[in-house]
Coordinates of C-alpha atoms and ligand atoms in Angstrom, one line a residue:
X7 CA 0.0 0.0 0.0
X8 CA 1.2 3.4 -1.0
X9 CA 0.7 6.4 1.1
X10 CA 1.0 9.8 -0.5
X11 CA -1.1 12.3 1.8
X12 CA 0.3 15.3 3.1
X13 CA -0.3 15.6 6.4
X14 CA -1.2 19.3 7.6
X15 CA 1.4 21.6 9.4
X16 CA 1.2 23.7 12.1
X17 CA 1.1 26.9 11.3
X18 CA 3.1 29.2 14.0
X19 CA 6.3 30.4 14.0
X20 CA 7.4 29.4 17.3
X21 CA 9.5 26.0 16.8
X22 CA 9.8 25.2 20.4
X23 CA 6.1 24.9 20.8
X24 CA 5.3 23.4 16.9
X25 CA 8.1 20.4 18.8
X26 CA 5.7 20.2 22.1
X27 CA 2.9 20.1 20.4
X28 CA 4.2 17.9 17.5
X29 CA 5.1 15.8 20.5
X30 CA 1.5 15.6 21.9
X31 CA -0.3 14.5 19.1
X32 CA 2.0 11.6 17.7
X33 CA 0.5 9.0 19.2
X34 CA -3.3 10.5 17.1
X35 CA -1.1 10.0 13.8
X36 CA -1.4 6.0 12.6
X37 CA 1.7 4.9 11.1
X38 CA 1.8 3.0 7.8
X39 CA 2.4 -0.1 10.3
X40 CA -0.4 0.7 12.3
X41 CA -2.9 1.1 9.3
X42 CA -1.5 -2.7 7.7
X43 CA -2.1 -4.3 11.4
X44 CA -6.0 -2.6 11.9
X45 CA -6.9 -3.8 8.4
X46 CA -5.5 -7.4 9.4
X47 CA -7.4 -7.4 12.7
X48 CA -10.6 -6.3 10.9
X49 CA -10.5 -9.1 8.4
X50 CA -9.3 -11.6 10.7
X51 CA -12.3 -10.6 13.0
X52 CA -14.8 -10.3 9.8
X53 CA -14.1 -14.1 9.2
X54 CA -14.8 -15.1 12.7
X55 CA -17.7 -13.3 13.5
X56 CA -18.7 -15.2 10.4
X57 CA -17.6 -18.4 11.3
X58 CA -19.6 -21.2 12.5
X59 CA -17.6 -22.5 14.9
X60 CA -14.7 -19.8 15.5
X61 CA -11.7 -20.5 17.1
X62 CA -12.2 -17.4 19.4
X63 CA -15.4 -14.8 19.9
X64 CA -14.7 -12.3 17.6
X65 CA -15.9 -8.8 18.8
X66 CA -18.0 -8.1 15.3
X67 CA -21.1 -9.3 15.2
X68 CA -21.6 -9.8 11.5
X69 CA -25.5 -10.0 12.2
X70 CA -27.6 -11.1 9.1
X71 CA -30.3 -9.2 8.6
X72 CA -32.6 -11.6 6.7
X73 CA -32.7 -9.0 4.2
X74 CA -32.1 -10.9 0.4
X75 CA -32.7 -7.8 -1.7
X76 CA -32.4 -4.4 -2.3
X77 CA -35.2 -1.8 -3.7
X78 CA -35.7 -2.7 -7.3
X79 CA -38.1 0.5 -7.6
X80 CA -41.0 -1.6 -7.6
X81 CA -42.6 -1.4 -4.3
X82 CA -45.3 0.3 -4.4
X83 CA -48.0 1.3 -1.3
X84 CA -47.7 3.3 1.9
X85 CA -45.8 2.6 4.6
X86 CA -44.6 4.2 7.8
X87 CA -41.0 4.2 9.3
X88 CA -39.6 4.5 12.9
X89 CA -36.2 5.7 13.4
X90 CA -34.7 5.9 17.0
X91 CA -31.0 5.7 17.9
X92 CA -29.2 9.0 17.1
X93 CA -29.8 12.6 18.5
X94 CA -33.8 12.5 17.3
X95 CA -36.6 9.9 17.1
X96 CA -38.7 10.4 13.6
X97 CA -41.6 9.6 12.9
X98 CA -41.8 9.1 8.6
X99 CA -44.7 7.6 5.9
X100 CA -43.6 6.7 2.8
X101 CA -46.0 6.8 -0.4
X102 CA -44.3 4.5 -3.3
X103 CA -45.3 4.8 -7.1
X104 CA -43.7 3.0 -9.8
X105 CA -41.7 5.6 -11.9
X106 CA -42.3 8.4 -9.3
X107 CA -40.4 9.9 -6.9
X108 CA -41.4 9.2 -3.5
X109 CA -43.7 11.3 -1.4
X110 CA -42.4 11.6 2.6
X111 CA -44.1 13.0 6.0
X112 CA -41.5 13.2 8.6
X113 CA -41.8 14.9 11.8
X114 CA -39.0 14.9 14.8
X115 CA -39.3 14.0 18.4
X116 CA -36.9 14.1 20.9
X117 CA -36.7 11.7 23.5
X118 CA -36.4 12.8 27.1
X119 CA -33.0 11.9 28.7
X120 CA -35.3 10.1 32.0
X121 CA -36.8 7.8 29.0
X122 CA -33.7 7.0 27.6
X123 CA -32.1 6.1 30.8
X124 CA -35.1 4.2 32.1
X125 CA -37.5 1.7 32.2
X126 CA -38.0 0.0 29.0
X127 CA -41.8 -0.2 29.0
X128 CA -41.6 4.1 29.4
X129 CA -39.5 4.1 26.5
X130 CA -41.2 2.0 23.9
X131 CA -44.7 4.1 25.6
X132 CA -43.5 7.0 24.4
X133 CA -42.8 6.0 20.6
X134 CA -46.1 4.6 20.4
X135 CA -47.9 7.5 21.4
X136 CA -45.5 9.9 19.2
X137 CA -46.8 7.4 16.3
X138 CA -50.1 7.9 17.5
X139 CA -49.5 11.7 17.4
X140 CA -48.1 11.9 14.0
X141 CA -50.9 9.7 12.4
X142 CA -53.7 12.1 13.7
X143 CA -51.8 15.0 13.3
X144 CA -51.7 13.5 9.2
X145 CA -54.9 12.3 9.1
X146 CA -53.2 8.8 8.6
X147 CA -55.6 7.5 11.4
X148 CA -57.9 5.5 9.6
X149 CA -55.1 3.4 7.1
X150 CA -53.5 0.2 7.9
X151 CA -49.9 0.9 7.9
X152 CA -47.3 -1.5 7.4
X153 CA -44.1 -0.3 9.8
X154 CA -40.5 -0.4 9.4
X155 CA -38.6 0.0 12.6
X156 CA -35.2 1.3 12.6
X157 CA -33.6 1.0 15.7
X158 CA -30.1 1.4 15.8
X159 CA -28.4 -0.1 18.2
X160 CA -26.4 -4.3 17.8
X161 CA -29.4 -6.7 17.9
X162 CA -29.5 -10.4 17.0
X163 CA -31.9 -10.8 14.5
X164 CA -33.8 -14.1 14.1
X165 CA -35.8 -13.2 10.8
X166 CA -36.7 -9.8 9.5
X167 CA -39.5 -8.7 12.0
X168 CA -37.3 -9.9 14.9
X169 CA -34.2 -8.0 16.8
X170 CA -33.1 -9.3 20.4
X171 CA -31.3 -5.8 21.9
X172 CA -27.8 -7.0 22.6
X173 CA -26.5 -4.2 24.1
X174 CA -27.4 -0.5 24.4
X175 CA -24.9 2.2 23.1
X176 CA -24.7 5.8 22.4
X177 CA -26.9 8.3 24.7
X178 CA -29.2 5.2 25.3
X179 CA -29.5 2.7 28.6
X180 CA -32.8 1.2 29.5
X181 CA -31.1 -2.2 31.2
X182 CA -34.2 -4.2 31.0
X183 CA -35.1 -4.2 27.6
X184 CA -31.4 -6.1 26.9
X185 CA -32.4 -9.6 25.5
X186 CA -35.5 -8.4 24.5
X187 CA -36.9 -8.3 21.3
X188 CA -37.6 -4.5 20.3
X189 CA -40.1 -5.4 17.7
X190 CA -42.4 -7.4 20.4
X191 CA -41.5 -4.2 22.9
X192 CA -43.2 -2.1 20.4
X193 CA -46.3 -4.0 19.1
X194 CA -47.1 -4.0 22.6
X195 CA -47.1 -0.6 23.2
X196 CA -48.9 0.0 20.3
X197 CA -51.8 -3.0 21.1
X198 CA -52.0 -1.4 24.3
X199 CA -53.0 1.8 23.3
X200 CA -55.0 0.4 20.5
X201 CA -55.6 3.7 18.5
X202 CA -54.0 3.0 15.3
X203 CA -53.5 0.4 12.8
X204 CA -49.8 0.0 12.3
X205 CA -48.1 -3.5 12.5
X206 CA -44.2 -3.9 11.9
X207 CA -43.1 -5.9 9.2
X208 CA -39.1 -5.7 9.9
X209 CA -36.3 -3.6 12.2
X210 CA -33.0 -2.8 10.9
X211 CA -30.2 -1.2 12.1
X212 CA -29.8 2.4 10.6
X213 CA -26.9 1.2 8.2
X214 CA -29.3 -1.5 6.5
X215 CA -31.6 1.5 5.8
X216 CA -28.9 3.7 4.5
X217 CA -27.9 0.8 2.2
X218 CA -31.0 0.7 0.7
X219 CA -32.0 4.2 0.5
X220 CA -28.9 4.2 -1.4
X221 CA -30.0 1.6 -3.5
X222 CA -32.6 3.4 -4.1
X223 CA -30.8 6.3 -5.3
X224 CA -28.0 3.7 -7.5
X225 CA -28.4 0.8 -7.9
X226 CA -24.9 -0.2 -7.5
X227 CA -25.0 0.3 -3.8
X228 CA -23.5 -2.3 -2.0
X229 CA -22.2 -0.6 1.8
X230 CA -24.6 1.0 3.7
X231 CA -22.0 3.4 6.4
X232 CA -23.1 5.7 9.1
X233 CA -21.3 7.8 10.6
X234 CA -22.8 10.4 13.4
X235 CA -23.3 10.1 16.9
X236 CA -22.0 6.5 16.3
X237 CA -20.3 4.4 13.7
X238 CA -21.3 1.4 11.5
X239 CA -21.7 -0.3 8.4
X240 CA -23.4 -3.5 6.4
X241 CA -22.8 -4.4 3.2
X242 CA -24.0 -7.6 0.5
X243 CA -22.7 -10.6 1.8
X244 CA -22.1 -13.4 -0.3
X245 CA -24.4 -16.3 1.1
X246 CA -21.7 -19.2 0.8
X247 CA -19.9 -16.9 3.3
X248 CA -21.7 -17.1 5.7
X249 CA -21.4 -20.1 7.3
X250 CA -23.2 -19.4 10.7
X251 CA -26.5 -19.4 8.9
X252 CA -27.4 -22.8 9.1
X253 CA -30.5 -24.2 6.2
X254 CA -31.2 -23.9 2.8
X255 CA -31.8 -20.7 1.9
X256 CA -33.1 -21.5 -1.9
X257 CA -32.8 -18.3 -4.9
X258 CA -31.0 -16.1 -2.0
X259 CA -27.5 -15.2 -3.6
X260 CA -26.4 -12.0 -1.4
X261 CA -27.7 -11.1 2.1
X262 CA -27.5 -7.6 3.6
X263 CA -25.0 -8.2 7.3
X264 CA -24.2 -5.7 9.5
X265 CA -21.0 -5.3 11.1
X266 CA -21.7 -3.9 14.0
X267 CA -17.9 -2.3 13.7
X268 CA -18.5 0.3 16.6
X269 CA -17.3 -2.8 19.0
X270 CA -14.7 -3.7 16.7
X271 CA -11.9 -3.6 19.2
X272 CA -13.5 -4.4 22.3
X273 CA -12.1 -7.6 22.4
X274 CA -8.5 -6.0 23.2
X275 CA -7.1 -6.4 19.2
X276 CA -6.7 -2.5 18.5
X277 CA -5.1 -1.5 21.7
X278 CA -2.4 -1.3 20.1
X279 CA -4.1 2.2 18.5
X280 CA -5.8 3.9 21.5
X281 CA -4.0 6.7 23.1
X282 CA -4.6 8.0 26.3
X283 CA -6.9 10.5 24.7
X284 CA -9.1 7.4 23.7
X285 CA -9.0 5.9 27.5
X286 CA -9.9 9.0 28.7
X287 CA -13.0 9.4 26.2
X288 CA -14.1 5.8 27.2
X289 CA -13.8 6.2 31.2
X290 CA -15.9 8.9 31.0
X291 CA -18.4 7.6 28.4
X292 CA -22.0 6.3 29.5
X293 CA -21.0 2.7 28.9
X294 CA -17.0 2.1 30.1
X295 CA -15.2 -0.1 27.9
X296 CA -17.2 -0.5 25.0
X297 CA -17.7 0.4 21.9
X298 CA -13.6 1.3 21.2
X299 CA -14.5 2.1 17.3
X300 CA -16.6 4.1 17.3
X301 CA -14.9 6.2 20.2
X302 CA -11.8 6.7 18.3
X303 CA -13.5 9.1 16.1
X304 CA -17.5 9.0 16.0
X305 CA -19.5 12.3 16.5
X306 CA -20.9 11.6 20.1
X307 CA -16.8 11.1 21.0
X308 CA -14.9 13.6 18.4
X309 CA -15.5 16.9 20.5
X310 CA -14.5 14.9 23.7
X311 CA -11.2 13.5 22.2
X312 CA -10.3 17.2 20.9
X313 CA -10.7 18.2 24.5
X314 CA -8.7 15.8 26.0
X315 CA -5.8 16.6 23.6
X316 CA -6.4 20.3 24.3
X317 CA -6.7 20.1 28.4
X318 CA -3.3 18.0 27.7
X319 CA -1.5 21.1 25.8
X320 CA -2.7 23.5 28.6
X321 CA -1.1 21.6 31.0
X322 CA 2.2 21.5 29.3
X323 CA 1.8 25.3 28.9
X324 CA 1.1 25.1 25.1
X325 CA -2.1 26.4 25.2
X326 CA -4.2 29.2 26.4
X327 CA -0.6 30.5 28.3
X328 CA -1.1 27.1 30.9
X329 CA -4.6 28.3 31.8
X330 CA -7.8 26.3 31.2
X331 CA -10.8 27.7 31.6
X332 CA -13.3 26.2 33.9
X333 CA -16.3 25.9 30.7
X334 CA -13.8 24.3 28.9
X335 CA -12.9 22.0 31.8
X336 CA -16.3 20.1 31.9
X337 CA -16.8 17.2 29.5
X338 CA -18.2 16.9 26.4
X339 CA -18.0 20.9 26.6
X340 CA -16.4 20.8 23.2
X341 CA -18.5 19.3 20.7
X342 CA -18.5 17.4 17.1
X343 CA -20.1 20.1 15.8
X344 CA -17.4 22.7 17.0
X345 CA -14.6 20.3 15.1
X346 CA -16.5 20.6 11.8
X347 CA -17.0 24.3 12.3
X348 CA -13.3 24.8 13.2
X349 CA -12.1 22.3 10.1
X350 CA -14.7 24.6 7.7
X351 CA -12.6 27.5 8.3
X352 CA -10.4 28.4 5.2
X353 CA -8.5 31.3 6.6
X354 CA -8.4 33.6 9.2
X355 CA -9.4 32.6 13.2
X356 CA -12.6 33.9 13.6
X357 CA -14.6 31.1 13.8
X358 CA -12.4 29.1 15.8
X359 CA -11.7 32.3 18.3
X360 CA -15.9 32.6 19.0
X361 CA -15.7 29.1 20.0
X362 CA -12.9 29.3 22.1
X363 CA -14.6 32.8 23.7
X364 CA -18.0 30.5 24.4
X365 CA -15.3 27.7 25.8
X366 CA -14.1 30.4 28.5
X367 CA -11.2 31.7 26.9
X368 CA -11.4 35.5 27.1
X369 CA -8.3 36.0 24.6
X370 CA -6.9 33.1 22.2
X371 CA -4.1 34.4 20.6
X372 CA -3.2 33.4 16.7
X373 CA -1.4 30.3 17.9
X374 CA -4.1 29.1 20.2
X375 CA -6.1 29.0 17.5
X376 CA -3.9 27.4 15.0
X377 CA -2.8 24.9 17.4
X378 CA -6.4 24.1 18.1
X379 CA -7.3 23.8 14.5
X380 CA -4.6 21.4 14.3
X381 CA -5.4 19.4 16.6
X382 CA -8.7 18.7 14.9
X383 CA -7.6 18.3 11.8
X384 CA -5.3 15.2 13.0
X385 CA -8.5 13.5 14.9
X386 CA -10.3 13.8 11.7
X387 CA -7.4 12.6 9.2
X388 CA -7.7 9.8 12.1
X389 CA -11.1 8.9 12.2
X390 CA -11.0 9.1 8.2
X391 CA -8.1 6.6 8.1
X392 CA -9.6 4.4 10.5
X393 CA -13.3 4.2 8.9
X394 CA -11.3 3.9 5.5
X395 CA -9.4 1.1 6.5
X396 CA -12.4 -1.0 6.9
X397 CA -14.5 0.6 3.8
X398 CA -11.5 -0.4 1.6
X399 CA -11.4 -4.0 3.2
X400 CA -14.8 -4.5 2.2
X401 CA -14.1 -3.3 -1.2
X402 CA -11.5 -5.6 -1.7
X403 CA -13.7 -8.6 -0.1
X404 CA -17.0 -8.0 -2.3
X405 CA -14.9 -7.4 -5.6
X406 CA -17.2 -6.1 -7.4
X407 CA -16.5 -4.2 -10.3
X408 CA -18.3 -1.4 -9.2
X409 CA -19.2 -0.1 -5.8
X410 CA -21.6 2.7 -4.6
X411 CA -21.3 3.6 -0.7
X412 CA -24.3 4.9 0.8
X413 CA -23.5 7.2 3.9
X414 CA -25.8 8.9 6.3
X415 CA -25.0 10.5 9.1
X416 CA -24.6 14.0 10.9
X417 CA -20.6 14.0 11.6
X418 CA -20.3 13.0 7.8
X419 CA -22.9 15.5 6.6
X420 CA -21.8 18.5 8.7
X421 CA -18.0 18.0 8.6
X422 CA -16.2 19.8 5.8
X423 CA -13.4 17.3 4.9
X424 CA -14.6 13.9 5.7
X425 CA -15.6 13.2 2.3
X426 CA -12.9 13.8 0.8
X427 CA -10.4 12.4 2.9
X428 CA -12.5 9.3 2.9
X429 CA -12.2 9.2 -0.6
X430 CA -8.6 9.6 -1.1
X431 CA -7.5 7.2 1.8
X432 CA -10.4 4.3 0.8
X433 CA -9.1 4.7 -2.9
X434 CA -5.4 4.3 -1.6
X435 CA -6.3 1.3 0.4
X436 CA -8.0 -0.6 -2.3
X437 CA -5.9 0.1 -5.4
X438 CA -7.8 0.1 -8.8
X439 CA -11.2 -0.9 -6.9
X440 CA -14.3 1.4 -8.5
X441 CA -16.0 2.8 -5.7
X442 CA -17.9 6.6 -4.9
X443 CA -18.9 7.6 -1.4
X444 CA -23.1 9.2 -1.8
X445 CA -25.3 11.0 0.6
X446 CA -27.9 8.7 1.3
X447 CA -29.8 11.5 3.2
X448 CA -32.3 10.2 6.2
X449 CA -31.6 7.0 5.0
X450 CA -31.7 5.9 8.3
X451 CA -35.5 6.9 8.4
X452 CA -36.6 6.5 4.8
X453 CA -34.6 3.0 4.4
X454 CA -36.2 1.8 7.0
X455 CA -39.5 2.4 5.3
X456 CA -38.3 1.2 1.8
X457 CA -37.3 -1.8 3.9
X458 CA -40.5 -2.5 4.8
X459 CA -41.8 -2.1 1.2
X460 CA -39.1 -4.7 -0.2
X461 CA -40.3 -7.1 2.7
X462 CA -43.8 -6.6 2.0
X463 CA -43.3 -7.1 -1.9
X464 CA -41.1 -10.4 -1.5
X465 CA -44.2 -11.7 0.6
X466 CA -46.4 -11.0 -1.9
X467 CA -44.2 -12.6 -4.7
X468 CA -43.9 -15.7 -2.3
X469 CA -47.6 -16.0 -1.8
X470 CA -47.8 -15.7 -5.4
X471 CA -45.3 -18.3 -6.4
Ligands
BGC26 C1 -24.8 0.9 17.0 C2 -25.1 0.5 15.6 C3 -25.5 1.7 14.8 C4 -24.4 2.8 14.9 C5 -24.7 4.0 14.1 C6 -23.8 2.0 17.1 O1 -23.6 2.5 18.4 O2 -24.4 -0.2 17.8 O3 -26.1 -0.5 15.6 O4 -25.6 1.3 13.4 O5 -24.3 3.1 16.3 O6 -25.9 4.6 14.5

């Protein structure tokens, strides 16, 4: 593999300090070594987690997700979609025609922090009556809606209407619903209530409905990636692959599995990576030592990381003349959204100096501000390397001639560089491999819908046959 990026410089004159800092942030910089061993680990994982009877537990779940086929434009009907997992919960109906583009409702709720961190019964209340809410509010209440539930978090899936919770992650932990099945969870808080007519027909992770709102888009898609408040990504799976699924599965070829990467690493195999930047984000994250992917770089972590490298420079006197102040003390007080702001800045320090002022500091000198734009731009080129690493392996794994990726996501929407630094490392990785990154916008959302209209098609066409 041949690297030829140019990493960024920092730009102050002061050599002694470019050295200390330069010093500080070596261990965020992946050496050439570094990048070879992740991609082994990754593969070496992939091919356990598929195994039937692996030598070892591998920490990636490679979860199938009973879902044979993509969108082939055909669907047609009305459907509704449930998206929780990220920042918001949406509520979305889906009208499909043939030849037309297709018609969407969405509406946002946000899901109070004492319902995320509760009981589960509270929780899965709540969604129901915000479905009940949206359907009057559309005057949907009288149609029988098939639903497709996108909830985004590592389930074991034993067909496509059926996801046992395996673990909670991001801003979410309601400890009794683990080992539950979601889908049951919700039909019974919608039963109870009894005031619509919805019934779900599948749940997939948020990266199976990116990959098929891309599909939608291009057909060509084949990776479905998100990448915003966590990390993740399925792609087509060649069925004599995957060996854990047991039975004939007759005029199946490809099957959609999702990685579940965001653990990859949890298991121990990429310690060898984490700085003590990374321990820091994780000892101080709502669920300790988990999840090690997606905290190298995802957007609930990226703000958090920055910090920790910053609170490191004050204390060697780098930064803010040895002084930190006490807003920009408290965790989590610098956010994903301030890295892509500060990274979107093209010249000058004006940006970067308002968000220092709301962090507490008063005056930020020139090479405050350079050094902390710096220091974002190296836990970006990270995160980009990292996620790259495993796009590319998949790349090389499908080997298909031509590859669309389907990503959705608010880090990778809303930060200025990710694309293309995705671009150029994933085309690096995987020489002479055909590949473009797309928006797949709400695909979390609206996949999740044309999920349900696939599932609801191949039923037909089974009844049928
Ligand atoms: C979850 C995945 C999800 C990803 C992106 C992770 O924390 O485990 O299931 O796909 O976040 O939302």
């Amino acid at each position: 593999m041949d690297f030829h990026f140019v990493f960024p410089r920092l730009a102050i004159s002061n050599i002694q300090k470019t050295k200390e800092v330069d010093g500080i942030v070596a261990p965020l910089i992946l050496s050439k070594k570094q990048i070879n061993e992740v991609r082994n680990v990754f593969e070496s994982e992939m091919a356990l987690g598929l195994s039937k009877t692996p030598a070892k537990p591998s920490c990636l779940q490679m979860e199938n997700t009973y879902i044979p086929e993509l969108t082939d434009g055909s669907e047609q009907g009305e459907f509704l979609s449930l998206d929780l997992g990220g920042t918001n919960f949406r509520v979305i109906y889906l009208h499909l025609e043939p030849g037309k583009p297709a018609d969407y409702l969405v509406k946002y709720y946000t899901v109070p922090e004492p319902l995320r961190l509760g009981k589960g019964e509270d929780l899965f209340d709540f969604l129901a009556e915000c479905i009940y809410d949206f359907m009057k509010n559309n005057n949907l209440l009288e149609k029988k809606l098939p639903l497709g539930f996108c909830f985004s978090f590592p389930m074991v899936q034993k067909a496509l209407d059926i996801g046992i919770l395996v673990t909670w992650t991001k801003s979410f932990n309601c400890p009794d619903v683990v080992g539950k099945d979601a889908v049951e969870m919700l039909n019974n808080a919608i039963d109870k209530r009894g005031d619509t007519n919805v019934h779900v027909v599948a749940v997939v992770n948020d990266t199976t409905g990116t990959i098929m709102k891309g599909a939608y888009i291009d057909h060509k898609c084949a990776i479905g990636l998100i990448l915003g408040t966590g990390c993740n990504a399925c792609y087509l799976e060649r069925i004599d692959r995957i060996e854990k699924w047991e039975g004939e599965h007759p005029g199946i070829n490809e099957v959609v599995v999702d990685i579940e990467w965001g653990a990859f690493g949890d298991n121990g195999v990429l310690d060898f990576v984490k700085t003590e930047y990374d321990r820091a984000v994780d000892d101080q994250s709502l669920l300790v030592h988990s999840f090690t992917f997606e905290k190298l770089f995802a957007g609930k972590y990226i703000g958090e990381l920055v910090r920790q490298v910053l609170v490191k420079l004050v204390s060697k006197s780098v930064l803010f003349n040895g002084q930190l102040p006490d807003p920009m003390s408290k965790n989590n007080s610098f956010t994903a959204a301030d890295v892509s702001n500060i990274e979107g800045e093209n010249s000058g320090f004006e940006t970067t100096k308002s968000i220092l002022q709301r962090l507490g500091v008063a005056k930020a000198t020139d090479d405050d501000a350079a050094i902390v734009k710096y220091v974002c731009a190296i836990v970006t080129i990270r995160g980009a390397q990292l996620v790259s690493i495993c796009l590319s392996s998949l790349l090389i794994r499908m080997d298909k001639p031509d590859v669309t990726i389907a990503i959705d996501g608010s880090l990778y929407k809303k930060h200025p560089k990710l694309h293309n630094l995705m671009t150029h490392f994933t085309s690096e990785m995987a020489p002479g491999k055909k590949f473009h990154l797309i928006l797949a916008e709400d695909g979390s959302g609206k996949g999740a819908g044309l999920v349900a209209a696939v599932a609801v098609r191949l039923n037909k066409n089974k009844l049928n046959a």
